Coordinates of C-alpha atoms and ligand atoms in Angstrom, one line a residue:
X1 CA -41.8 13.4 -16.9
X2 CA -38.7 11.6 -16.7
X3 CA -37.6 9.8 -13.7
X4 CA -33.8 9.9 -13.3
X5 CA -31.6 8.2 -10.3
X6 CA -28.2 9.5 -9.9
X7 CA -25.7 8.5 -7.4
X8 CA -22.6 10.8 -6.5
X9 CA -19.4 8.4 -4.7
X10 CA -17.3 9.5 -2.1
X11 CA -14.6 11.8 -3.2
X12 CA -17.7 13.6 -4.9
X13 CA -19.0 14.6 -2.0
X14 CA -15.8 14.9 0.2
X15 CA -16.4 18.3 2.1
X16 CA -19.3 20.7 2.4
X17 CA -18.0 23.0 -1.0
X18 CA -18.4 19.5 -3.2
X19 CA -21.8 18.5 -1.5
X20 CA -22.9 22.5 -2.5
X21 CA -21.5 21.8 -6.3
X22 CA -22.9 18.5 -6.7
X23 CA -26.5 20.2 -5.3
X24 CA -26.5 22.3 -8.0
X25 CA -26.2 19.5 -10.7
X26 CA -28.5 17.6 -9.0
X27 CA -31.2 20.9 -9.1
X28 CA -29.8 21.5 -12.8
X29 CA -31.6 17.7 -13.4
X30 CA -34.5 18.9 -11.6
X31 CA -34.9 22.3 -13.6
X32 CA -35.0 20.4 -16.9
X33 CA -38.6 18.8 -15.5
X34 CA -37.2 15.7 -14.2
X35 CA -38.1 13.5 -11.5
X36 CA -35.0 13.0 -9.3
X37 CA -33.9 10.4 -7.0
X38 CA -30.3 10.7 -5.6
X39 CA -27.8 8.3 -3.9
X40 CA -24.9 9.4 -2.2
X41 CA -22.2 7.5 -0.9
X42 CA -20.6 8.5 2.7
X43 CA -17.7 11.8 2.5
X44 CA -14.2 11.1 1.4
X45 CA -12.5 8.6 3.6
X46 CA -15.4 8.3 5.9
X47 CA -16.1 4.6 6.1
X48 CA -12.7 3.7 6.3
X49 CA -12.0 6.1 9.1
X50 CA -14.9 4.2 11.0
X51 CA -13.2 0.5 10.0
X52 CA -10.1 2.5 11.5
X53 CA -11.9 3.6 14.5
X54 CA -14.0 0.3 15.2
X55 CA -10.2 -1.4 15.2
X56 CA -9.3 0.4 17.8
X57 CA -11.6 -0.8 20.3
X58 CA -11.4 -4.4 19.3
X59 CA -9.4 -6.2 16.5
X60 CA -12.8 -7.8 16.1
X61 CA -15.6 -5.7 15.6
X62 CA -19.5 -7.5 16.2
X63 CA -20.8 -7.8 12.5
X64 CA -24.0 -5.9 13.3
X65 CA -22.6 -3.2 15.4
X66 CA -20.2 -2.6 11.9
X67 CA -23.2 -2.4 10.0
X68 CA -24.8 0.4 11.9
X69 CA -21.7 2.2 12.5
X70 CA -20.6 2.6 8.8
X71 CA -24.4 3.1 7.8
X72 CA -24.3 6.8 9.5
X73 CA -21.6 7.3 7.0
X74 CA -24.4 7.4 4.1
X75 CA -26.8 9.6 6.8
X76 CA -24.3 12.1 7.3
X77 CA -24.0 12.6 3.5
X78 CA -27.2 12.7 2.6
X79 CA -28.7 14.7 5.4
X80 CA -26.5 17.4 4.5
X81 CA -27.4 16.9 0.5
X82 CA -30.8 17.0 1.7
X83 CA -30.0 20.2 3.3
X84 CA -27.8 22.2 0.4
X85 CA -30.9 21.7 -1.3
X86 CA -33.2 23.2 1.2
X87 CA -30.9 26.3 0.5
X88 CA -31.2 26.4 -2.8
X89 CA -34.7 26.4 -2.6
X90 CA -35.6 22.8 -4.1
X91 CA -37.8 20.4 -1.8
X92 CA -35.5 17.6 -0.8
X93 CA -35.8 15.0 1.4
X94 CA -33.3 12.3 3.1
X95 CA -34.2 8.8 3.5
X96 CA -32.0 6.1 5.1
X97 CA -31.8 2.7 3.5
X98 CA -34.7 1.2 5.3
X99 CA -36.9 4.2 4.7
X100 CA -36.0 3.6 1.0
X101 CA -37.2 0.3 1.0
X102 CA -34.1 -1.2 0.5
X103 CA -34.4 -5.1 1.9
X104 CA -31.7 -7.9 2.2
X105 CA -30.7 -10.6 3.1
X106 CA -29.3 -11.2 6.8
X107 CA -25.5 -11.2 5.8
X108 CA -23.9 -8.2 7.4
X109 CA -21.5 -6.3 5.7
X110 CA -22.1 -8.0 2.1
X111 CA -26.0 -7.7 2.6
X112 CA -27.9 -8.8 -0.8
X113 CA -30.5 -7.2 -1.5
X114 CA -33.7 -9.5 -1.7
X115 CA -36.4 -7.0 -2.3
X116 CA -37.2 -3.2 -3.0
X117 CA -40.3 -1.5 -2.1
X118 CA -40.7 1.9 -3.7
X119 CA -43.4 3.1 -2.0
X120 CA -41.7 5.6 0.4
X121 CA -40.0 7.4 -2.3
X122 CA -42.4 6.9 -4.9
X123 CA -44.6 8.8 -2.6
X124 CA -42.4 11.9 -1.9
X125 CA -41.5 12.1 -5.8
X126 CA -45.1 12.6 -6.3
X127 CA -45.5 15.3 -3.6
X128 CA -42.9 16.8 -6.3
X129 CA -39.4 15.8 -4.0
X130 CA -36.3 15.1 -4.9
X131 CA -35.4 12.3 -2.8
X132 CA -32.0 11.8 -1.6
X133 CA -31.2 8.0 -0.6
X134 CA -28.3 7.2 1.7
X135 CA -26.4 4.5 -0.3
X136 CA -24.4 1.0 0.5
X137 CA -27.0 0.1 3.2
X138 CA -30.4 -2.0 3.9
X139 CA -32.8 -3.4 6.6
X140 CA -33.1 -7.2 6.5
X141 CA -36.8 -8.1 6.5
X142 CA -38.8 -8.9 10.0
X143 CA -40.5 -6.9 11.8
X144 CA -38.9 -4.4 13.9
X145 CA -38.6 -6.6 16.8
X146 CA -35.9 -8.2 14.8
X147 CA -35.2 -6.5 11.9
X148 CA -31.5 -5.0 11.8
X149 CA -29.5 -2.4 9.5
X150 CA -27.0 -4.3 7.1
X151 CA -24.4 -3.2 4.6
X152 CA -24.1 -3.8 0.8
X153 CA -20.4 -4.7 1.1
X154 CA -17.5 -2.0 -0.2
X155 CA -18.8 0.1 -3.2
X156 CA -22.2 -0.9 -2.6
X157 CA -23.4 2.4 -3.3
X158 CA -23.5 1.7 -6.8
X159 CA -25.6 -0.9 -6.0
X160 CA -28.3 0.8 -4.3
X161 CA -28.7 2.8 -7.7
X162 CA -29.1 0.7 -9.9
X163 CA -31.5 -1.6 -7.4
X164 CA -33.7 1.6 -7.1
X165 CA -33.4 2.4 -10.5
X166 CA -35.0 -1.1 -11.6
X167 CA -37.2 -1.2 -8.6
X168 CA -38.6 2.7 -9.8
X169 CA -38.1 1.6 -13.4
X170 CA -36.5 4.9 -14.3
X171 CA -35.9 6.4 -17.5
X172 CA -31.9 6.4 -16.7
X173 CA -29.3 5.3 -14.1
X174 CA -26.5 7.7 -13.7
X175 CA -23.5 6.6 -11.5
X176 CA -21.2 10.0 -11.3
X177 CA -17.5 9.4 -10.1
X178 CA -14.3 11.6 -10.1
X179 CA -13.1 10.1 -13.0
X180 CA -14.9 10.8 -16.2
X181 CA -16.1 7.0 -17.1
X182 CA -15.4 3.5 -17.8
X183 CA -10.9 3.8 -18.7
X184 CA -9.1 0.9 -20.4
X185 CA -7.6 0.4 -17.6
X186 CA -7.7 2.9 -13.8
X187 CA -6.6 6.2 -15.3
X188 CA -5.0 7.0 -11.8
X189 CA -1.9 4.2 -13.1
X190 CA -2.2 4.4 -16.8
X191 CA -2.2 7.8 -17.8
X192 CA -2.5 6.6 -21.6
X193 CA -5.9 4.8 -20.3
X194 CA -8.7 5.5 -22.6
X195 CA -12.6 6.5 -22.0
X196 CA -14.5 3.8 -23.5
X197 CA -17.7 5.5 -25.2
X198 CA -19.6 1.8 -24.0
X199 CA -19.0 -0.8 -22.4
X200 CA -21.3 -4.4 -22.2
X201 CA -22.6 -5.8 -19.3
X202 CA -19.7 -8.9 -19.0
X203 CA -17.4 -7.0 -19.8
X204 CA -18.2 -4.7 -17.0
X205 CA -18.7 -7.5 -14.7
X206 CA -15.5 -9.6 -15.3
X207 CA -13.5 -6.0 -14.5
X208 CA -15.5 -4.8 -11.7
X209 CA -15.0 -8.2 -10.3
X210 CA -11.8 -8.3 -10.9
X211 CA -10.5 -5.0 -9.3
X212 CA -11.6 -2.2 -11.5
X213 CA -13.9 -0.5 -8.4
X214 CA -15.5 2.2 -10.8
X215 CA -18.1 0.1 -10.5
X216 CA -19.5 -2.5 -8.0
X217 CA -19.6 -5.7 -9.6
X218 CA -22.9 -6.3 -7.9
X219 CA -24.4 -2.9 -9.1
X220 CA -23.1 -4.5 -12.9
X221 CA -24.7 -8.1 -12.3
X222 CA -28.1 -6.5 -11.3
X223 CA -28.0 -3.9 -14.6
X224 CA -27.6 -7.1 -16.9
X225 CA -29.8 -9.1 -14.9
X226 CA -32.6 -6.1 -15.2
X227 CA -31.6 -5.0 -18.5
X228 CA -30.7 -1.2 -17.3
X229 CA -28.8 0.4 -18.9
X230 CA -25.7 2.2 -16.6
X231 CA -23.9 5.5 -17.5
X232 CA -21.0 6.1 -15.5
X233 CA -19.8 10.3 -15.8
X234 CA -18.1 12.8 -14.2
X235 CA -19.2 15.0 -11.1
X236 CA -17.4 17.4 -11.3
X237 CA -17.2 17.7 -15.4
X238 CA -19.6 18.0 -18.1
X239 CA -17.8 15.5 -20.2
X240 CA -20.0 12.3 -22.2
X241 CA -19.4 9.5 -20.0
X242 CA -19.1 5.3 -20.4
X243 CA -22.8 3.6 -20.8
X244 CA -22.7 0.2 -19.6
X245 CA -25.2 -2.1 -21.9
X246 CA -26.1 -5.2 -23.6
X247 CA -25.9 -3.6 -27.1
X248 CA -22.9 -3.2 -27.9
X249 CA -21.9 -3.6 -31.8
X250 CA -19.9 -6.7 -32.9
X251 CA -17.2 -4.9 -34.0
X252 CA -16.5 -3.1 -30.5
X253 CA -16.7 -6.5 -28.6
X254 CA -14.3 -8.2 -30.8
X255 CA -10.8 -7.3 -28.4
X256 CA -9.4 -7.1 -25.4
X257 CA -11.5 -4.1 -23.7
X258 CA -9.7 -3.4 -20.4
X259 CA -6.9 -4.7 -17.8
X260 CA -7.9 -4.7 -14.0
X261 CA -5.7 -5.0 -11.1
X262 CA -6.6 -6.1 -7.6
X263 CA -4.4 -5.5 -4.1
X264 CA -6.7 -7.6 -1.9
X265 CA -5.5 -10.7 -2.6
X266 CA -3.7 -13.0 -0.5
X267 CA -2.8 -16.7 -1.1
X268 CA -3.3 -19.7 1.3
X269 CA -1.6 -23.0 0.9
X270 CA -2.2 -26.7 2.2
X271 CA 0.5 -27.8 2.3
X272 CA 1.3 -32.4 2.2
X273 CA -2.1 -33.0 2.5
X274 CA -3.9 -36.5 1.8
X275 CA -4.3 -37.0 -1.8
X276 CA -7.7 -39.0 -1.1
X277 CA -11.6 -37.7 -2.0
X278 CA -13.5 -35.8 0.0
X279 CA -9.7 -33.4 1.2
X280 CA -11.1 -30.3 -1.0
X281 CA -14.3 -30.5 0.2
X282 CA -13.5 -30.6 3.4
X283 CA -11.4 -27.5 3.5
X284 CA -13.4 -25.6 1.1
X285 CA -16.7 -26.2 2.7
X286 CA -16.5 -24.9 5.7
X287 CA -14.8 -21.8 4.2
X288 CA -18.2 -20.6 2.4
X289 CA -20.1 -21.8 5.6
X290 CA -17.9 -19.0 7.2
X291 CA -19.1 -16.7 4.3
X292 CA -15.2 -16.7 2.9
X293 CA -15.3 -16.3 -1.0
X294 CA -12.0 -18.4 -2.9
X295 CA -10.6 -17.7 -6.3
X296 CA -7.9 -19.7 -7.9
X297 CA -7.9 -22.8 -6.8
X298 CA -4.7 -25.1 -7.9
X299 CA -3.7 -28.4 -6.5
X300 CA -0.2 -30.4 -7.5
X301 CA 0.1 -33.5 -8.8
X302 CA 0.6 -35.5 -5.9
X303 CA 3.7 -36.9 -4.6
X304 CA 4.0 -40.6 -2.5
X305 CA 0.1 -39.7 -2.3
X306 CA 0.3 -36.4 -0.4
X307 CA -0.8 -33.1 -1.8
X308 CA -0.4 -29.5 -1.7
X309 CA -3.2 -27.2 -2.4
X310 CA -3.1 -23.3 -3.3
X311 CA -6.3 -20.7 -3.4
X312 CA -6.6 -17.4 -3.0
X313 CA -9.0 -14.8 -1.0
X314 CA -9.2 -11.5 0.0
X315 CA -7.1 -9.8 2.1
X316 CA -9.3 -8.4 3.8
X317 CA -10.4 -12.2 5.0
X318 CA -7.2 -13.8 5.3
X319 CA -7.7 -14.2 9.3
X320 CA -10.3 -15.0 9.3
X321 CA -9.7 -17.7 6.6
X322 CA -6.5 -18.9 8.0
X323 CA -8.9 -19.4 11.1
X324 CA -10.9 -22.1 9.4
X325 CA -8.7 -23.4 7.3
X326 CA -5.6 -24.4 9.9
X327 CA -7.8 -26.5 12.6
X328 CA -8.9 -28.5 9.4
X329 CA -5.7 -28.5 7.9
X330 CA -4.5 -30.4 11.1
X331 CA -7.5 -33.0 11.1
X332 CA -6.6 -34.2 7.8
X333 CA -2.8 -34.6 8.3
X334 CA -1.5 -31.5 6.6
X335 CA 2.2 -31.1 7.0
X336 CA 2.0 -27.2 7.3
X337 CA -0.5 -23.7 6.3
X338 CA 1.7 -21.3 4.5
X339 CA 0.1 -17.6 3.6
X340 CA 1.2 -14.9 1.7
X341 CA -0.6 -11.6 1.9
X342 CA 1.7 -9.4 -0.9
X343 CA 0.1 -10.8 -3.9
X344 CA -1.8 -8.7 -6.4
X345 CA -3.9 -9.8 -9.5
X346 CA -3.6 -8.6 -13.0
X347 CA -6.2 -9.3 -15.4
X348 CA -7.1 -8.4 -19.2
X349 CA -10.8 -8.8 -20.2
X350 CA -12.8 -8.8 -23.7
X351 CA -14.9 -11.2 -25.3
X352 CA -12.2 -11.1 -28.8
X353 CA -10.4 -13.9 -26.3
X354 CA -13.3 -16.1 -26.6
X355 CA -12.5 -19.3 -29.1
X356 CA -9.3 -17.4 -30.1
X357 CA -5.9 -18.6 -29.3
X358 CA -2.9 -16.3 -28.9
X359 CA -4.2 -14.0 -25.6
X360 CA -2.6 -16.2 -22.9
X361 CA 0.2 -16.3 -25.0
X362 CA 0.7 -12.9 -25.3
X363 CA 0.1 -11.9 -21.8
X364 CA 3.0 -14.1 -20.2
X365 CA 5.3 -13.2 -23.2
X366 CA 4.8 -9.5 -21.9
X367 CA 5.0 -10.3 -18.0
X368 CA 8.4 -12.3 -19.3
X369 CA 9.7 -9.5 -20.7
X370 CA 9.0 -7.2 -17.8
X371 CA 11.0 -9.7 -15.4
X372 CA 7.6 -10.4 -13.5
X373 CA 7.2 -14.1 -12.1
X374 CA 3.7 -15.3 -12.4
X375 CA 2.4 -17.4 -9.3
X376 CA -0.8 -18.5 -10.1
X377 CA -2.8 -17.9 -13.6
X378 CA -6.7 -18.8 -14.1
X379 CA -8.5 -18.6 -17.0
X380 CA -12.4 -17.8 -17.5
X381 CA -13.9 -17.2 -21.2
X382 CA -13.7 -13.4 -21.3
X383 CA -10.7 -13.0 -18.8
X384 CA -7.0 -13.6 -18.1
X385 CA -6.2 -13.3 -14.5
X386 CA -2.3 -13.7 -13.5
X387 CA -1.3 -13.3 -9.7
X388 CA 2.1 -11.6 -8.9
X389 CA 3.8 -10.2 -6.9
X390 CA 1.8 -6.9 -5.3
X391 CA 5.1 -4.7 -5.7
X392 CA 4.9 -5.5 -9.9
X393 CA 1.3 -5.1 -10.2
X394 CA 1.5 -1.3 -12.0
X395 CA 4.5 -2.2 -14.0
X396 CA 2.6 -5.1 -15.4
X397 CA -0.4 -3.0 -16.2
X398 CA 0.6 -0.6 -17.9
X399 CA 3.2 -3.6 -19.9
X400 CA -0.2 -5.0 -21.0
X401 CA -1.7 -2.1 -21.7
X402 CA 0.4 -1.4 -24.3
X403 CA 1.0 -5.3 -25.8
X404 CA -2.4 -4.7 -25.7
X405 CA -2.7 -1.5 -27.9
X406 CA -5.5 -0.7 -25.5
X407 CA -3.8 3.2 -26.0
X408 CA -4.6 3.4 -29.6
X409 CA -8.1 1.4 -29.1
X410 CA -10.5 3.2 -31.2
X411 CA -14.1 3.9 -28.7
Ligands
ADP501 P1 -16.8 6.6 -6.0 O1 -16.4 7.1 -4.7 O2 -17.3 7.6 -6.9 O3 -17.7 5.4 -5.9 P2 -14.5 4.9 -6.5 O4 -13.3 5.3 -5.9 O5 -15.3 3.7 -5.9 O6 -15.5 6.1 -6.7 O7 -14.3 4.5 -8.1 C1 -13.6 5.4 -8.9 C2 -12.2 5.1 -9.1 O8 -12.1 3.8 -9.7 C3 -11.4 6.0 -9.9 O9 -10.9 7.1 -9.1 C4 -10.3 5.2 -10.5 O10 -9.1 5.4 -9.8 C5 -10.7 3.7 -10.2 N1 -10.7 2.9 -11.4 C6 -10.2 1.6 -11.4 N2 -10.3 1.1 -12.6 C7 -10.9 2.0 -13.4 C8 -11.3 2.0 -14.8 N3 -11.1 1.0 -15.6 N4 -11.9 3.1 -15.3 C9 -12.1 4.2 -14.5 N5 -11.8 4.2 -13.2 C10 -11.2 3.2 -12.6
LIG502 N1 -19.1 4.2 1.6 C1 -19.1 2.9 1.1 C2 -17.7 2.5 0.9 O1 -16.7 3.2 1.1 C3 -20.0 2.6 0.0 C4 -19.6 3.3 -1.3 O2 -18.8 4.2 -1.3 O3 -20.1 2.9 -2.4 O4 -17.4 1.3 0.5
MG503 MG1 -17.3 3.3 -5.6

C-alpha cells in the first residue's frame, strides 16, 4: 500500500464548500487503497487577518504569543477537514503540529525544523486513518514544562509536507495549490506564463527564494536535501501538474526556466561611514544576532576615506532592522541611515546562465528598453536578480518574459 502526503494551501480550503470538495479528493486517494496523510494550511486570508488583528493591540506583538495565535489558524482547518471526512464516512483524524511530531528549533515565527517523530501518525495510519496534519507549525523540543508552539515562517505549510513526507518516507509528496503547477513565471501577472512539466530542485530553490511563493523555499531545500521528489497540482482541477526533482534531462536545464518577482523588499543605506576594517562587520553582525536576513550587499568606492554602504531586507523587517542598524550607524560616525521601502526584485533563473555570457546582458538591455532604472543588481550562478522600483516590477516581468521566449518554451 502506498503512502501518499498531500497538502492543500489556503485559498484551497477558503470556506466550508472548498474544505467539502477538497474531502472528496482526499477520500478519492483513499479509495484507490492508499495510505493518506494530509496537510492543510489555515482558510483564505486567515493568518493574515490574525497579523492584522495582533497589530491592533500592540504594534509589537510577543514572538511566542504570535506563534500560538496564528497556529489555531492550521487547527481550525484541519479540524473541520477532519470533520467533512467524518461525514463522508472515512476515519479521519486531526493532529496539531506537536501531535505530529513536528520538532524545531526555538526561533519563533521562522521555526526550523530539527527533528520529526512519526510515531503519532504512523500509529493512526495503521489503525487504517487518514490523518490530517495542521501545517506551518511545530513544538520546540523540552519537556512540557518548557516546551512552546513555534511557526515555520510564511508558506511553511509546504514545509511540513515535505518534512513528513521524508520523515514517513512516502511513496509521493503532493503539494495542491489554486494554480495548476510550477508557471514560467506567476500566471496571476503573466498570462502567457507556461506550466513547466518539471522542474529541478535549484532551480526551484533560487525562484522560491526569490519570490515565486508556489512553493516555500524551505519545503524545496529539504526535497533536494532528502532526495523527494515534489509534485505541485491543482485542487481544484484534474490537470498533470509540475514535479520538482533532481532528474531533470540536459536538454531541459540548458535555459533560462523562470522570472520571479519579490514586493518585500526594502533597501537600507549607511551612509559616510568609516572606510576602515571591521565597519561591515560591525553593522552586519548584530543584524543576524537580531535574526534579520540581508541580501545585496554593495559598498562605494570610498571617498576622502568615508564610505556608503547599501543592503537589502525584507519589508517585513525593515523596523526592526533600522532599529539595529541606526544606534550602530551612530557609534561608528555615519553621517546619516536612509531607507527605502518601494523597492521590488526581479529575477530570471536557469542553470543555461551558468559559464555562458550574454544573460546579464540581455536582461538590462530589456529593463533599458522598458524605461526601468535598475538600483541594485546581484548575481549568483543560476540567477539574475535586479532591484527596481516596486511600481515597475510587473512591467519588467512580463518584458523579460518575453526577451526571454519563456512563452514559446517547449516543457
Ligand atoms: P497556497 O495557499 O496553496 O500555499 P500560495 O498562494 O502560497 O498557495 O502559492 C500559489 C500562488 O503562487 C499562485 O496563486 C500564484 O499566484 C503564485 N505564483 C508565483 N509564482 C508562481 C509560479 N512561477 N508558478 C505558479 N504560481 C506562482
Ligand atoms: N498559513 C500560513 C501562511 O499563510 C502557512 C501557509 O499557508 O503555508 O503563511
Ligand atoms: Mg503557500
Amino acid at each position: 500500500m502506498a503512502l501518499i502526503v498531500q497538502k492543500y494551501g489556503g485559498s484551497s480550503v477558503a470556506d466550508a464548500d472548498k474544505i467539502r470538495r477538497v474531502a472528496q479528493r482526499i477520500a478519492a486517494t483513499k479509495e484507490k487503497g492508499n495510505r493518506v496523510v494530509v496537510v492543510v494550511s489555515a482558510m483564505g486570508n486567515t493568518t493574515n487577518n490574525l497579523i492584522r488583528l495582533a497589530q491592533q493591540i500592540t504594534s509589537e506583538p510577543d514572538e511566542r504569543e504570535l506563534d500560538v495565535l496564528l497556529s489555531t489558524g492550521e487547527l481550525v482547518s484541519c479540524t473541520l477537514m477532519a470533520m467533512a471526512l467524518r461525514a463522508l464516512w472515512y476515519d479521519a483524524v486531526s493532529l496539531t503540529g506537536a501531535q505530529a511530531g513536528i520538532q524545531t528549533d526555538n526561533s519563533h515565527s521562522r521555526g526550523r525544523i530539527a527533528r520529526v517523530d512519526p510515531q503519532r501518525i504512523l500509529r493512526e495510519i495503521d489503525a487504517g486513518k487518514i490523518v490530517i496534519v495542521a501545517g506551518f507549525q511545530g513544538m520546540t523540543s523540552g519537556s512540557t514544562l518548557e516546551a512552546d508552539t513555534t511557526t515555520l515562517g510564511r508558506g511553511g505549510s509546504d514545509t511540513t509536507a515535505v518534512a513528513l513526507a521524508i520523515a514517513l518516507k512516502a511513496d509521493a509528496c503532493e503539494i495542491y495549490t489554486d494554480v495548476e503547477g510550477v508557471y514560467t513565471a506567476d500566471p496571476r501577472l503573466v498570462p502567457e506564463a507556461v506550466k513547466l512539466k518539471e522542474i529541478g530542485y535549484e532551480e526551484m530553490l533560487e525562484l522560491a527564494s526569490y519570490g515565486s511563493k508556489v512553493m516555500h523555499n524551505r519545503a524545496v531545500e529539504l526535497g533536494e536535501a532528502y532526495n523527494m521528489p515534489i509534485l505541485v497540482a491543482s485542487s481544484f482541477l484534474e490537470a498533470p501538474g509540475t514535479l520538482i526533482h533532481g532528474g531533470v534531462p540536459m536538454e531541459i536545464r540548458n535555459k533560462v526556466r523562470g522570472i520571479a518577482q519579490d514586493l518585500n523588499v526594502a533597501k537600507i543605506t549607511v551612509l559616510g561611514i568609516p572606510d576602515k576594517p571591521g565597519v561591515a562587520a560591525q553593522i552586519f553582525q548584530p543584524l543576524a544576532d537580531g535574526g534579520i536576513s540581508v541580501d545585496t550587499i554593495v559598498q562605494n568606492a570610498s571617498i576622502n576615506n568615508l564610505a556608503d554602504l547599501t543592503f537589502t531586507v525584507a519589508r517585513t523587517d525593515l523596523a526592526k532592522a533600522l532599529r539595529v542598524v541606526e544606534p550602530v550607524a551612530k557609534s561608528l560616525g555615519a553621517r546619516e541611515v536612509a531607507s527605502d521601502s518601494r523597492l521590488g526584485k526581479v529575477s530570471i533563473v536557469g542553470t543555461g546562465m551558468q559559464n555562458t555570457p550574454g544573460y546579464a546582458a540581455r536582461m538590462f538591455t530589456t529593463l533599458f528598453k522598458e524605461d526601468i532604472n535598475i538600483q541594485l543588481i546581484t548575481t549568483a550562478e543560476i540567477r539574475i536578480t535586479c532591484i527596481v522600483d516596486e511600481a515597475l516590477v510587473p512591467k519588467a516581468v512580463r518584458a523579460l518574459h518575453k526577451a526571454f521566449e519563456l512563452d514559446k518554451l517547449a516543457v
